[in-house]
mmCIF file of C-alpha atoms in Angstrom:
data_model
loop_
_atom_site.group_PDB
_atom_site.id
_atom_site.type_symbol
_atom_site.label_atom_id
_atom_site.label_comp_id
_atom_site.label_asym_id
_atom_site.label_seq_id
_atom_site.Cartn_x
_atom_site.Cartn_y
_atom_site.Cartn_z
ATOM 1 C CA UNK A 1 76.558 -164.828 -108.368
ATOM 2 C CA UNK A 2 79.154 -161.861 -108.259
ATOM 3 C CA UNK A 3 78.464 -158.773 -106.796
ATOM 4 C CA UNK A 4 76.469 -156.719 -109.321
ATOM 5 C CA UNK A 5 78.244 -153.546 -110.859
ATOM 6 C CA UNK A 6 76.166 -150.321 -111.773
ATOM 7 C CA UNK A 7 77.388 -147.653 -113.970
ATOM 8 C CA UNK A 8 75.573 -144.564 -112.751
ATOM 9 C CA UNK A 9 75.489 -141.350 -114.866
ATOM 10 C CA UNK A 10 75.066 -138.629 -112.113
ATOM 11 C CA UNK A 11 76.063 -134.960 -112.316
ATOM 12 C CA UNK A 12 74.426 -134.737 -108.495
ATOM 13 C CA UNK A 13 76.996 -135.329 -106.528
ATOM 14 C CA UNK A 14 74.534 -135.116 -103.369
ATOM 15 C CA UNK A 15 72.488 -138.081 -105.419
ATOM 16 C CA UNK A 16 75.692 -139.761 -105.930
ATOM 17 C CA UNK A 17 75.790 -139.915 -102.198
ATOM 18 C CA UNK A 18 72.896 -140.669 -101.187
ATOM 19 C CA UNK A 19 72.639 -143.445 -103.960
ATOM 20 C CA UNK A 20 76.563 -144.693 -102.929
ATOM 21 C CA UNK A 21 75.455 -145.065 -99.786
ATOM 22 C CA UNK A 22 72.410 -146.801 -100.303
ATOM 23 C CA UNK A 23 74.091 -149.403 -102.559
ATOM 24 C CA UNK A 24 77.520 -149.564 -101.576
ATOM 25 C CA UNK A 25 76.538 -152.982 -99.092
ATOM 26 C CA UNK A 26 75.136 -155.061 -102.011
ATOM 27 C CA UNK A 27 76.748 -153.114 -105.567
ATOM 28 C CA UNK A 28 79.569 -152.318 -106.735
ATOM 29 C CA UNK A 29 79.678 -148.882 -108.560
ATOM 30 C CA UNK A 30 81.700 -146.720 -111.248
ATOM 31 C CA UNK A 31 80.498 -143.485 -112.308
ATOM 32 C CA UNK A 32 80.390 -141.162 -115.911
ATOM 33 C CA UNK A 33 80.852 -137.868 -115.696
ATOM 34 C CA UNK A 34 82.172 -137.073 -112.237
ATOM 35 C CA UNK A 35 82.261 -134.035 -110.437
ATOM 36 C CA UNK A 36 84.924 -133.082 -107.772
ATOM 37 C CA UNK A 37 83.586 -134.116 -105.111
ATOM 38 C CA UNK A 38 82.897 -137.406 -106.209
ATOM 39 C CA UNK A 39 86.384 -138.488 -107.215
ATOM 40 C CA UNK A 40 86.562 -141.501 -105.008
ATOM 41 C CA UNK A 41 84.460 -143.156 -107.386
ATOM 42 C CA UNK A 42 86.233 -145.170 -110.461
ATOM 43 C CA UNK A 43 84.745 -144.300 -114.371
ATOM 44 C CA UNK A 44 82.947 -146.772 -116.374
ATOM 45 C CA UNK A 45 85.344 -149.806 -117.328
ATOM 46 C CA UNK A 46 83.049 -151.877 -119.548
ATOM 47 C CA UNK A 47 82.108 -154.422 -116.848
ATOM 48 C CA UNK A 48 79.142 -152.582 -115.585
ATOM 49 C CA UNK A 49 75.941 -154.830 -115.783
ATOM 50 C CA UNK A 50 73.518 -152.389 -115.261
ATOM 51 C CA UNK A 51 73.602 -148.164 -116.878
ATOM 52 C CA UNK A 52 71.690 -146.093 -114.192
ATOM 53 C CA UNK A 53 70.526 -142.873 -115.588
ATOM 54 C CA UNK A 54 69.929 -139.826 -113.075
ATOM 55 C CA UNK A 55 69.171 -136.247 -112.664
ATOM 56 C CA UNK A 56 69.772 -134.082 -115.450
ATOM 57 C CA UNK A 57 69.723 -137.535 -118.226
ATOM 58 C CA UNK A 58 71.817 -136.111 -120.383
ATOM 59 C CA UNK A 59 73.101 -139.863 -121.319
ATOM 60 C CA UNK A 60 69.500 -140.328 -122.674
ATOM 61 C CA UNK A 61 69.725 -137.777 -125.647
ATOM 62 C CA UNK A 62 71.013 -138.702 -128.810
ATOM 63 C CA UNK A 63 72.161 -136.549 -131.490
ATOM 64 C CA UNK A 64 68.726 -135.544 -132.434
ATOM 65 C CA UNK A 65 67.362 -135.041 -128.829
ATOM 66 C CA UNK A 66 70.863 -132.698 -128.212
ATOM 67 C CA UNK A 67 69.997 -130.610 -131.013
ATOM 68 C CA UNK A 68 66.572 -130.132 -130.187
ATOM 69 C CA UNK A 69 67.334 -129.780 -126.669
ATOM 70 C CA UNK A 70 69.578 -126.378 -127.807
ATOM 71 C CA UNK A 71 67.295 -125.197 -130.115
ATOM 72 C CA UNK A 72 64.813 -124.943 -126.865
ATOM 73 C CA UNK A 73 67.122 -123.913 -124.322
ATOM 74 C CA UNK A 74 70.149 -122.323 -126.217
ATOM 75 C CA UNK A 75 73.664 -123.643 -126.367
ATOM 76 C CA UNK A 76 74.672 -122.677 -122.764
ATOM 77 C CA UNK A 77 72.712 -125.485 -121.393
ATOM 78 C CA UNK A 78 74.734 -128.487 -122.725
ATOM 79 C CA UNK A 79 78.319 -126.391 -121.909
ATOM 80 C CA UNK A 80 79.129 -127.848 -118.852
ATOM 81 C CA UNK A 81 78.999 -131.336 -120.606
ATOM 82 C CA UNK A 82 81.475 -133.518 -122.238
ATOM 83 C CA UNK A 83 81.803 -134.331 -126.041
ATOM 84 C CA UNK A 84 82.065 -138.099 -124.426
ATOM 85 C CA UNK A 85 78.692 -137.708 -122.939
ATOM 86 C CA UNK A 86 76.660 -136.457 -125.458
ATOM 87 C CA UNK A 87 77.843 -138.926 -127.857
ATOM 88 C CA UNK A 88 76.738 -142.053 -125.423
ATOM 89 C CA UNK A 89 74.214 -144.381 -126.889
ATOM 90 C CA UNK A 90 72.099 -147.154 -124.951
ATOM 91 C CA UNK A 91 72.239 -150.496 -127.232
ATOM 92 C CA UNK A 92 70.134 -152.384 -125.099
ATOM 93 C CA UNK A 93 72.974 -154.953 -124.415
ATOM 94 C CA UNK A 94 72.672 -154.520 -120.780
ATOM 95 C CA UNK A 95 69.714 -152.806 -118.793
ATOM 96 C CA UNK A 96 69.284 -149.088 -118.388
ATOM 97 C CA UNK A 97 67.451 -148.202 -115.194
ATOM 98 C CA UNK A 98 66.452 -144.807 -114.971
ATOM 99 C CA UNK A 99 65.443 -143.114 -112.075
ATOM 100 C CA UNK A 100 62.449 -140.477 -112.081
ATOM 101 C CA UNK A 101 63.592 -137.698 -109.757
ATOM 102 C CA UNK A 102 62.318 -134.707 -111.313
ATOM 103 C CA UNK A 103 60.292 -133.688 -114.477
ATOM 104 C CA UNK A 104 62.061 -134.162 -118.236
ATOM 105 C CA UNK A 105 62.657 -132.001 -120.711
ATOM 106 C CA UNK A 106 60.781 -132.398 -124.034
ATOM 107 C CA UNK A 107 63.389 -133.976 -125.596
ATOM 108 C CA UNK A 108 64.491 -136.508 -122.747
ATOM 109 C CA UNK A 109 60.630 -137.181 -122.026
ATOM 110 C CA UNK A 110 60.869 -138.210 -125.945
ATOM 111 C CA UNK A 111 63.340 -140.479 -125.672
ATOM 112 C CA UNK A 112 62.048 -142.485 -122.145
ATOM 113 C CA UNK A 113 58.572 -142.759 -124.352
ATOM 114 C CA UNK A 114 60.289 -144.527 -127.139
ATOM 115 C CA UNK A 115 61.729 -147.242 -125.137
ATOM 116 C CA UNK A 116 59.171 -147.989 -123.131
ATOM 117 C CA UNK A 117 58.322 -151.009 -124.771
ATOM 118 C CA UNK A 118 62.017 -152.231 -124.874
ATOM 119 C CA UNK A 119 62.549 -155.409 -122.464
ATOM 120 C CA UNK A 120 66.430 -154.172 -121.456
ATOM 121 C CA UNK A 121 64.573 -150.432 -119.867
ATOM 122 C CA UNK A 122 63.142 -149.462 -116.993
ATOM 123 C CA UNK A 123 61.539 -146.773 -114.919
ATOM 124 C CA UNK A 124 62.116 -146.245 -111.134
ATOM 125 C CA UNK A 125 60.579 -143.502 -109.558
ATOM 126 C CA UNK A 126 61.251 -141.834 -106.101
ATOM 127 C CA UNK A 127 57.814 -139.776 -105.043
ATOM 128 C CA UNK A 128 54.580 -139.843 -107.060
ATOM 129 C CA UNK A 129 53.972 -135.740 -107.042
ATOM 130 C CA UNK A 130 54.527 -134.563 -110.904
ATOM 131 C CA UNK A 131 51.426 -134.499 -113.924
ATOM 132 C CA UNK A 132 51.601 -136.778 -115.909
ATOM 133 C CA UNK A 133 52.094 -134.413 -118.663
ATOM 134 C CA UNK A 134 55.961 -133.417 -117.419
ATOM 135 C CA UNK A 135 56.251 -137.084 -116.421
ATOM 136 C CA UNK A 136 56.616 -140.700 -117.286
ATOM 137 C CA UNK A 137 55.308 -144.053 -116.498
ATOM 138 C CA UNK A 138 57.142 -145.574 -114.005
ATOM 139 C CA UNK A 139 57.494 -149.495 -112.623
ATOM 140 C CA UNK A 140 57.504 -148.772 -108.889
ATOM 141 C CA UNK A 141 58.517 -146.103 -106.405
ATOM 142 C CA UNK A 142 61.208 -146.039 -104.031
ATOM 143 C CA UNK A 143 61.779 -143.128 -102.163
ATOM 144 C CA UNK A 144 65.329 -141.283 -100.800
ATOM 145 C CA UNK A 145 66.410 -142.151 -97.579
ATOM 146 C CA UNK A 146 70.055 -140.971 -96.024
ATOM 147 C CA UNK A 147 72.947 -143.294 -94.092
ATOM 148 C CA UNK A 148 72.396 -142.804 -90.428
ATOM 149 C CA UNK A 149 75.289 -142.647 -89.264
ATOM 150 C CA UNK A 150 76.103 -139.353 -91.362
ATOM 151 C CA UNK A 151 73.570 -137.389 -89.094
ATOM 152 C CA UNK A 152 74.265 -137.266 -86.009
ATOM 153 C CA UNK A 153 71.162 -136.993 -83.870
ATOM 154 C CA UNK A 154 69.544 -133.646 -82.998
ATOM 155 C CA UNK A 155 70.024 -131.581 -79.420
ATOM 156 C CA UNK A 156 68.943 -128.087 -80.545
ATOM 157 C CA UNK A 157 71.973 -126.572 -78.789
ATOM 158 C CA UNK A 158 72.199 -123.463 -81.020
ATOM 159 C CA UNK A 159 68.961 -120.983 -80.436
ATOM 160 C CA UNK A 160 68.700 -120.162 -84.610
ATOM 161 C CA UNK A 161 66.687 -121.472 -87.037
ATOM 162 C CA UNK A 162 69.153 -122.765 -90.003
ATOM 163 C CA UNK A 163 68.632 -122.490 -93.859
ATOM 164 C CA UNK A 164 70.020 -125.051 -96.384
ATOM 165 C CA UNK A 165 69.680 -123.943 -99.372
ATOM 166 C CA UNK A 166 71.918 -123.013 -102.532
ATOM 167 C CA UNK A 167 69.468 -120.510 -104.108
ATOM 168 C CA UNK A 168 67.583 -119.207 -101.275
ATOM 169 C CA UNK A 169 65.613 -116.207 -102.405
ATOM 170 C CA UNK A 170 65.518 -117.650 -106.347
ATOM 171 C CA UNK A 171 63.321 -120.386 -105.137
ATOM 172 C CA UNK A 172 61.543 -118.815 -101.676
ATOM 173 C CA UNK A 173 60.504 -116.529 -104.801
ATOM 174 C CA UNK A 174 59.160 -118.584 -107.202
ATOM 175 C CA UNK A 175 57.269 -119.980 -104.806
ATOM 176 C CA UNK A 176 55.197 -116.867 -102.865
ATOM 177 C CA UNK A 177 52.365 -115.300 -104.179
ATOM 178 C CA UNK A 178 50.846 -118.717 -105.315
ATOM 179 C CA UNK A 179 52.230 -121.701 -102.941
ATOM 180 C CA UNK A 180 53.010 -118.837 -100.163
ATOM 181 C CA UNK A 181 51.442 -115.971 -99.260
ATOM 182 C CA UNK A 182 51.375 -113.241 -98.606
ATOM 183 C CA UNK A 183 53.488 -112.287 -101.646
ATOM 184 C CA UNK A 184 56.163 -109.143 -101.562
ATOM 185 C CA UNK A 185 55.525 -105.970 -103.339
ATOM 186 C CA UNK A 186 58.759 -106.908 -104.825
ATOM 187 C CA UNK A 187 61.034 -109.899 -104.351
ATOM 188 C CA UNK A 188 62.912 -110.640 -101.573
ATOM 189 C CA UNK A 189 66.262 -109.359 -101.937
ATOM 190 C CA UNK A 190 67.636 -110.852 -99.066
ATOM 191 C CA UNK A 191 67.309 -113.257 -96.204
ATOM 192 C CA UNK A 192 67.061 -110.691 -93.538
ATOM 193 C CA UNK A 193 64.046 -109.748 -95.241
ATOM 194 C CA UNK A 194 62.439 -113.011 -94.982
ATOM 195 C CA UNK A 195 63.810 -113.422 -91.456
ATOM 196 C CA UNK A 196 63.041 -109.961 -89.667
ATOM 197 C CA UNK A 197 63.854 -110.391 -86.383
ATOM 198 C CA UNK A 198 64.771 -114.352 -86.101
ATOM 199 C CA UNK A 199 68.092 -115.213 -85.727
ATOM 200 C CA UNK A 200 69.031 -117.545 -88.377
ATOM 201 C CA UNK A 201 71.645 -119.007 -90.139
ATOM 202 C CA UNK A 202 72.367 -119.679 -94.017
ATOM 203 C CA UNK A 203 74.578 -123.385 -94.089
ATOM 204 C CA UNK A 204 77.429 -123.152 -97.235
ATOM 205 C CA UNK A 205 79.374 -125.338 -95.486
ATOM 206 C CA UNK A 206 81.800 -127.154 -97.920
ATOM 207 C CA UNK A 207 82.576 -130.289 -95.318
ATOM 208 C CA UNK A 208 80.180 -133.321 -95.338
ATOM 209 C CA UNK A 209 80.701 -133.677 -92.060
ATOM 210 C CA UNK A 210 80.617 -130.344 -90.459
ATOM 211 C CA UNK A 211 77.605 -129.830 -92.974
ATOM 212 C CA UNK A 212 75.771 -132.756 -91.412
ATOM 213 C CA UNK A 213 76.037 -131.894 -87.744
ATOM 214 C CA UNK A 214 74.522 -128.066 -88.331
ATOM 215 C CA UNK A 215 71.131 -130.540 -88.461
ATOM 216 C CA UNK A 216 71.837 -131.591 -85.194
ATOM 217 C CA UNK A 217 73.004 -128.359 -83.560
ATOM 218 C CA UNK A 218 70.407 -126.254 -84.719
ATOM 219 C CA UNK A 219 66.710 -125.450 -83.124
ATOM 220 C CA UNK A 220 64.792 -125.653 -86.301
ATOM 221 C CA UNK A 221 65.080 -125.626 -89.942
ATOM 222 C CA UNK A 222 62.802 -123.255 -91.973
ATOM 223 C CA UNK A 223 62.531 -125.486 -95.817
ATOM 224 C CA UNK A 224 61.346 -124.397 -98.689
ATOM 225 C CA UNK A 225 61.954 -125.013 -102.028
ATOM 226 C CA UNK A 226 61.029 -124.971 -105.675
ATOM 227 C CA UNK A 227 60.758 -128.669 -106.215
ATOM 228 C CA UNK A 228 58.100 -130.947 -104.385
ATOM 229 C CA UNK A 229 61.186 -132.023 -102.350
ATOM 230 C CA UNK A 230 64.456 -132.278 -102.405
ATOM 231 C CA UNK A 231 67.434 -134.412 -100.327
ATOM 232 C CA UNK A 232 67.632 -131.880 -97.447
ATOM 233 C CA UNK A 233 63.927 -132.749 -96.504
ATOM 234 C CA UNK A 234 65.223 -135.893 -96.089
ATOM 235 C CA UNK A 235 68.442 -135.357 -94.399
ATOM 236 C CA UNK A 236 66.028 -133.468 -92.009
ATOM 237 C CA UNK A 237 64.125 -136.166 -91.168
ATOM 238 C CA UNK A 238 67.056 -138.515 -90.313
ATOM 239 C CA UNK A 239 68.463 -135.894 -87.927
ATOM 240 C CA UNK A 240 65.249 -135.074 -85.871
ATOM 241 C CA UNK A 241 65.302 -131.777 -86.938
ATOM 242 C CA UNK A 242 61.669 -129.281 -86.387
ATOM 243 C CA UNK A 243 61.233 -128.950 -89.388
ATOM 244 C CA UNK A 244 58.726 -125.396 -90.542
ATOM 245 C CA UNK A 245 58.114 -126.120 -93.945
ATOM 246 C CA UNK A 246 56.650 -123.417 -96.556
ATOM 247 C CA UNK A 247 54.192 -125.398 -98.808
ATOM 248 C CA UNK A 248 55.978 -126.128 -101.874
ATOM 249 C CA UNK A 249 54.830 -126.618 -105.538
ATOM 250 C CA UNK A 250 53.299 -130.234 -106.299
ATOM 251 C CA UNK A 251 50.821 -131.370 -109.014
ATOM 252 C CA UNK A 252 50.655 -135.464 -108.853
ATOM 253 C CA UNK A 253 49.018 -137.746 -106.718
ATOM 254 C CA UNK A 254 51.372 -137.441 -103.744
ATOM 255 C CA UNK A 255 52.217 -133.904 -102.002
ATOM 256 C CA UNK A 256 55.900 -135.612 -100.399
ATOM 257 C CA UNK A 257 55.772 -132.510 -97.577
ATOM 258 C CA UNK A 258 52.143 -134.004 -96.118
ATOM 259 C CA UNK A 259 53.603 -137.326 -96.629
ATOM 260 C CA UNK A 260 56.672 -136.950 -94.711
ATOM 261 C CA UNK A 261 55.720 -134.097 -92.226
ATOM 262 C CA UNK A 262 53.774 -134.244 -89.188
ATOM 263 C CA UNK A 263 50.542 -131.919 -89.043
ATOM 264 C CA UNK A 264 51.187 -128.132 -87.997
ATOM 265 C CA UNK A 265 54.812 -128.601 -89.858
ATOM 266 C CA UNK A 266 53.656 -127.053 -93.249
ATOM 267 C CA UNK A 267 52.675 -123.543 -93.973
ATOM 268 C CA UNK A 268 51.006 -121.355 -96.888
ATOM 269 C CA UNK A 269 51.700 -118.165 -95.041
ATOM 270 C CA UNK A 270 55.129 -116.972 -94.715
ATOM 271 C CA UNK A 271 53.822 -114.799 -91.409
ATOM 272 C CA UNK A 272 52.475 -117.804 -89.209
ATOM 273 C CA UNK A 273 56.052 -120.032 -90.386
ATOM 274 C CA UNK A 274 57.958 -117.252 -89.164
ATOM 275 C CA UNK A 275 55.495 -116.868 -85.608
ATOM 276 C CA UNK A 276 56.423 -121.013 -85.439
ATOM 277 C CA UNK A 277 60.258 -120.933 -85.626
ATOM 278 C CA UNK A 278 59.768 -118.349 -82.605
ATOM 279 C CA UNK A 279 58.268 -120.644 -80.814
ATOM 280 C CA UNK A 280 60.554 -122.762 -81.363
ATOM 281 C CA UNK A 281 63.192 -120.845 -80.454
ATOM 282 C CA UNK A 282 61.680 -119.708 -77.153
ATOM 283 C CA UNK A 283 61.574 -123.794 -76.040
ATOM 284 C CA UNK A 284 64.326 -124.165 -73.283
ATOM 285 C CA UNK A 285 64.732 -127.506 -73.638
ATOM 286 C CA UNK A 286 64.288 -129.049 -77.373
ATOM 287 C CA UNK A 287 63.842 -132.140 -78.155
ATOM 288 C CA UNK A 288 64.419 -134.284 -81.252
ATOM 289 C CA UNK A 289 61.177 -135.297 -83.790
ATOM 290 C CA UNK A 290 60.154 -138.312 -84.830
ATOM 291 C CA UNK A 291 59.085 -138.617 -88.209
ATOM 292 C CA UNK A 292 57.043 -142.086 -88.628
ATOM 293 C CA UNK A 293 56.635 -141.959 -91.982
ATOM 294 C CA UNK A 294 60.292 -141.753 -92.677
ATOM 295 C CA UNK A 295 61.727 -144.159 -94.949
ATOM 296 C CA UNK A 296 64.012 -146.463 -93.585
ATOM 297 C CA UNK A 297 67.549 -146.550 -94.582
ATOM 298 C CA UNK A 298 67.552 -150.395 -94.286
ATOM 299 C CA UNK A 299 64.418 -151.271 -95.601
ATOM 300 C CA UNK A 300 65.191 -148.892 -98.798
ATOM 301 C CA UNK A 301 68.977 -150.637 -98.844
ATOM 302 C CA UNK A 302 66.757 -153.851 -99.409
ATOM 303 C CA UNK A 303 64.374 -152.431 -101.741
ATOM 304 C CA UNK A 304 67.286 -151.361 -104.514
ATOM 305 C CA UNK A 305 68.943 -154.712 -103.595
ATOM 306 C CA UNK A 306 65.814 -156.615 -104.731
ATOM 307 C CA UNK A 307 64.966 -154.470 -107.416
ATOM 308 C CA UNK A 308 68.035 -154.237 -109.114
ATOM 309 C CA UNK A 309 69.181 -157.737 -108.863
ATOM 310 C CA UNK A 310 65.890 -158.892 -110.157
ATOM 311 C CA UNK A 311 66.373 -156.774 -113.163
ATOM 312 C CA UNK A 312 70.122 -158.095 -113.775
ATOM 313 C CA UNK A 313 69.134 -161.529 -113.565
ATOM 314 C CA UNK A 314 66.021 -161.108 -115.807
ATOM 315 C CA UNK A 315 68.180 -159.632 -118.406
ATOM 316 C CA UNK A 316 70.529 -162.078 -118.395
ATOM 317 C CA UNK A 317 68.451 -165.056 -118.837
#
């Protein structure tokens, strides 16, 4: 059989990655909607054998679901997105996989409902930590996991405790006073705030690469986020990184920082993290963590491989 093509709809381009890498030893791939940093990557042709819908799913809406989608959320929210997008339509000529990341929007949540029934769709998701009610039925779970060799492995060589994170004090916000305690008289307005006295540094680093080795160089990472998890927890955990985790906001059947984390790693009060990373910081000779419960970058490369091929073929015959 010939190598399998996937046309993935991704406006993620650390997704696209993470997915690329994951698939690039058994798929071949072409991509809608590109951003910059994902230019490498040819467009749909028409040979694809298998649409793969991620993160935000605007390829799922039709004109209906667009409309009521802006009525919701106001025009601004479908600007960034091409005319060529919005007017996609699934025929069910080939399968559409989509993969459950995050919670959907009315409209998209909608749309996934109607064609649940339809043998040429299917639902993948990656951690089992959303209600039901912001969710979807999905087949089977396979979680992120990052290429290896992008990481290099941790030595701790720079006494600071390093924050990745695009939105720091949006989503350290949104989070305190109910995940986090104890909450600020009035939000943090900056990261010295949240840091007092601990040196720390705040990554924006454009390059992959030089991005990648700040996990390695650093004592310990300080995560938080807005989401149940994100693709930095997991770039952690290839790297080795100490990881002091603020609890984050989770209401499924899976909480993916207790999963993933080792006991003593996760905090509800932003005074005892903090009293951690010093500890941290005050070790004179740091060592790398092993996370067991880490999913393996091979094993997952097999998983897709499996999974995907199995839903090519069944189509086709």
């Amino acid at each position: 059989m010939a190598r399998i093509k996937i046309g993935l709809f991704s406006r993620h381009s650390g997704l696209t990655r993470l997915l690329r890498d994951l698939w690039g030893g058994n798929f071949d791939l072409s991509i809608f909607e590109r951003d910059q940093q994902n230019r490498m990557i040819p467009e749909f042709d028409g040979r694809e054998d298998v649409y793969f819908s991620t993160l935000h799913h605007w390829d799922l809406l039709d004109k209906d679901g667009v409309q009521e989608t802006v009525a919701v959320h106001g025009p601004s929210i479908i600007a960034p997105l091409s005319q060529r997008l919005l007017d996609w339509q699934f025929d069910g000529s080939k399968p559409l996989i989509v993969y459950c990341t995050n919670p959907f929007i009315d409209a998209m949540r909608k749309r996934v409902f109607s064609w649940l029934d339809q043998p040429w769709f299917h639902t993948i998701g990656s951690e089992n930590c959303y209600h039901p009610d912001t969710f979807c039925p999905v087949e089977k779970f396979i979680p992120f996991s990052v290429w290896p060799p992008g990481y290099p492995k941790y030595n701790g060589s720079i006494a600071k405790c390093l924050i990745v994170q695009k939105h720091p004090l949006d989503r350290l916000n949104a989070i305190m006073g109910e995940w986090v305690n104890p909450k600020p008289v009035t939000p943090f307005a900056n990261l010295n705030q949240i840091m007092q006295d601990i040196p720390f540094h705040w990554s924006r680093e454009p390059n992959y690469k030089r991005f990648t080795k700040q996990y390695a160089d650093y004592r310990v990472l300080l995560y938080w986020s807005n989401s149940p998890y994100s693709i930095v927890l997991f770039e952690a955990l290839a790297a080795g990184i100490p990881i002091v985790a603020l609890r984050t906001p989770w209401t499924g059947e899976v909480d993916p920082l207790s999963k993933y984390l080792p006991e003593g790693s996760i905090y509800s009060n932003l005074d005892e993290a903090r009293e951690r990373i010093r500890q941290y910081l005050r070790e004179p000779a740091p060592a790398p963590v092993y996370y067991p419960n880490y999913p393996g970058f091979s094993e997952i490369c097999e998983e897709w491989r499996s999974t995907i091929t199995n839903i090519v073929e069944s189509h086709a015959s």
